[in-house]
XYZ file of C-alpha atoms in Angstrom:
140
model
C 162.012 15.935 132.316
C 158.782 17.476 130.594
C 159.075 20.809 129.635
C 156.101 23.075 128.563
C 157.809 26.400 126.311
C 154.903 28.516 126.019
C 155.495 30.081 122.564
C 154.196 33.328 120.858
C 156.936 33.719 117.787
C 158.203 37.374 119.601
C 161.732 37.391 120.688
C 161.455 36.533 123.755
C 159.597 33.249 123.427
C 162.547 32.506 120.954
C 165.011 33.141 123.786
C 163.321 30.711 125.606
C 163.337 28.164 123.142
C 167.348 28.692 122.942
C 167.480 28.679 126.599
C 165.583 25.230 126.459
C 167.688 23.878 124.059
C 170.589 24.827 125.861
C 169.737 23.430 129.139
C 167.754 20.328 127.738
C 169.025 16.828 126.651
C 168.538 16.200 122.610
C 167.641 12.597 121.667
C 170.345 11.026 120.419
C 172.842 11.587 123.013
C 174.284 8.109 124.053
C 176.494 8.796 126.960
C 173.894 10.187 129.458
C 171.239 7.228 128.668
C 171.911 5.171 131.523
C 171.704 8.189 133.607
C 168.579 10.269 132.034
C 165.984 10.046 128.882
C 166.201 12.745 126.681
C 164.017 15.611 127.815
C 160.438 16.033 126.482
C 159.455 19.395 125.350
C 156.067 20.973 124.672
C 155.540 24.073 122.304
C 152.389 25.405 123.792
C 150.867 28.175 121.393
C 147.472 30.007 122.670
C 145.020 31.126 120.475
C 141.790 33.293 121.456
C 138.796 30.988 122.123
C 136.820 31.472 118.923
C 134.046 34.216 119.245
C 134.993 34.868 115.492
C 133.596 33.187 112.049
C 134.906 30.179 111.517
C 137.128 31.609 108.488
C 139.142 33.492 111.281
C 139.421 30.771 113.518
C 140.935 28.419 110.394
C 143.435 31.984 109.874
C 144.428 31.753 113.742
C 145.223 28.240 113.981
C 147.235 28.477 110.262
C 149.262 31.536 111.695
C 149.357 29.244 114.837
C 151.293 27.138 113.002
C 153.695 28.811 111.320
C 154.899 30.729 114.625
C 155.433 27.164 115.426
C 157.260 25.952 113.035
C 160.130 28.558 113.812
C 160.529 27.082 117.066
C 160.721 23.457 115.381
C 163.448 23.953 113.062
C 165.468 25.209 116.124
C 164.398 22.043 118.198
C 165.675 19.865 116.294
C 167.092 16.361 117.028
C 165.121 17.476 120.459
C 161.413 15.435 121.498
C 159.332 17.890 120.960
C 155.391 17.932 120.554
C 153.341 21.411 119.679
C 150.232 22.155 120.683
C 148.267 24.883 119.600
C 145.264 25.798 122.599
C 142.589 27.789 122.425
C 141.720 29.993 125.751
C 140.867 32.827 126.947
C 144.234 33.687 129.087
C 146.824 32.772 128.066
C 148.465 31.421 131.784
C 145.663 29.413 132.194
C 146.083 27.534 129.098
C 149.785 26.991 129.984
C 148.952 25.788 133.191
C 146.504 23.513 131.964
C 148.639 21.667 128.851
C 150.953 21.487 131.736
C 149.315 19.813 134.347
C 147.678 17.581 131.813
C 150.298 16.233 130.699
C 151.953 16.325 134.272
C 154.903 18.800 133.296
C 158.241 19.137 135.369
C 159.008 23.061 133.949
C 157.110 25.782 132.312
C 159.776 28.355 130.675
C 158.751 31.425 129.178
C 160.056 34.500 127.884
C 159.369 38.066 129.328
C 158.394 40.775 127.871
C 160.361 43.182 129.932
C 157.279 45.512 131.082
C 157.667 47.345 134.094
C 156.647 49.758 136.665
C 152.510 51.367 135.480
C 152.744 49.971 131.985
C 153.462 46.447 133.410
C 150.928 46.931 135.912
C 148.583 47.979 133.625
C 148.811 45.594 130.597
C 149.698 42.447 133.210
C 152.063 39.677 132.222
C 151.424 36.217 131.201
C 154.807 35.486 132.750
C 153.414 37.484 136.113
C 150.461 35.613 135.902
C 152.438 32.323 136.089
C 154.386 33.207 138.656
C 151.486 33.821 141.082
C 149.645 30.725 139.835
C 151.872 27.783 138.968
C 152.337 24.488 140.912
C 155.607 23.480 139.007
C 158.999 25.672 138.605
C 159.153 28.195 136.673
C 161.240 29.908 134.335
C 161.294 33.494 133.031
C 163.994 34.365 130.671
C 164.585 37.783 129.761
């Protein structure tokens, strides 16, 4: 199965990296090979498409990069690729890493937001919900 994580470095996107690992299968696990590959997972990290000097846009991807890094030390002994996207929104960039590279899962965390603040500030995870072609999963 190919999973896309989309990853920001707050809490939530690190519960759903430890609710991907949890449900996911690591690489080296013998027994189930017959039966299943290990799962593929993506780290998908979006970035602001750059309207900024080109120092800034260096900063963003290197901060990029770290954030990702935390999720790759708890993936490990896992397949996992990162990708760090630039985009305007934020679903949309998620949605296209994971049709791309023809995804079976897009998990996410959320950020909790409800009633008129929710409304108002939107949701990437909302966003997804309304737009995606593939399951989806929202931890909390």
């Amino acid at each position: 199965m190919k999973v896309v994580v989309g990853y920001d470095g707050s809490e939530q996107a690190r519960r759903a990296i430890t609710f991907a690992k949890n449900i996911l299968i690591p690489l080296n696990t013998q027994d189930l090979k017959p039966l299943r590959q290990p799962d593929e997972i993506h780290i998908v990290t979006v970035i602001n498409e750059p309207k900024q000097k080109e120092e800034q846009v260096i900063l963003n991807r290197e901060n990029a990069k770290e954030i990702q890094l935390e999720a790759l030390n708890e993936l490990k002994g896992y397949n996992v690729k990162a990708e760090i996207v630039e985009g305007k929104n934020v679903s949309d960039a998620i949605l296209n890493v994971c049709y791309q590279i023809g995804c079976d899962m897009i998990i996410v965390g959320s950020r909790g937001l409800t009633g008129v603040k929710g409304a108002i500030l939107g949701s990437v995870s909302s966003e997804l919900l309304a737009k995606s072609k593939v399951p989806l999963l929202i931890v909390k």
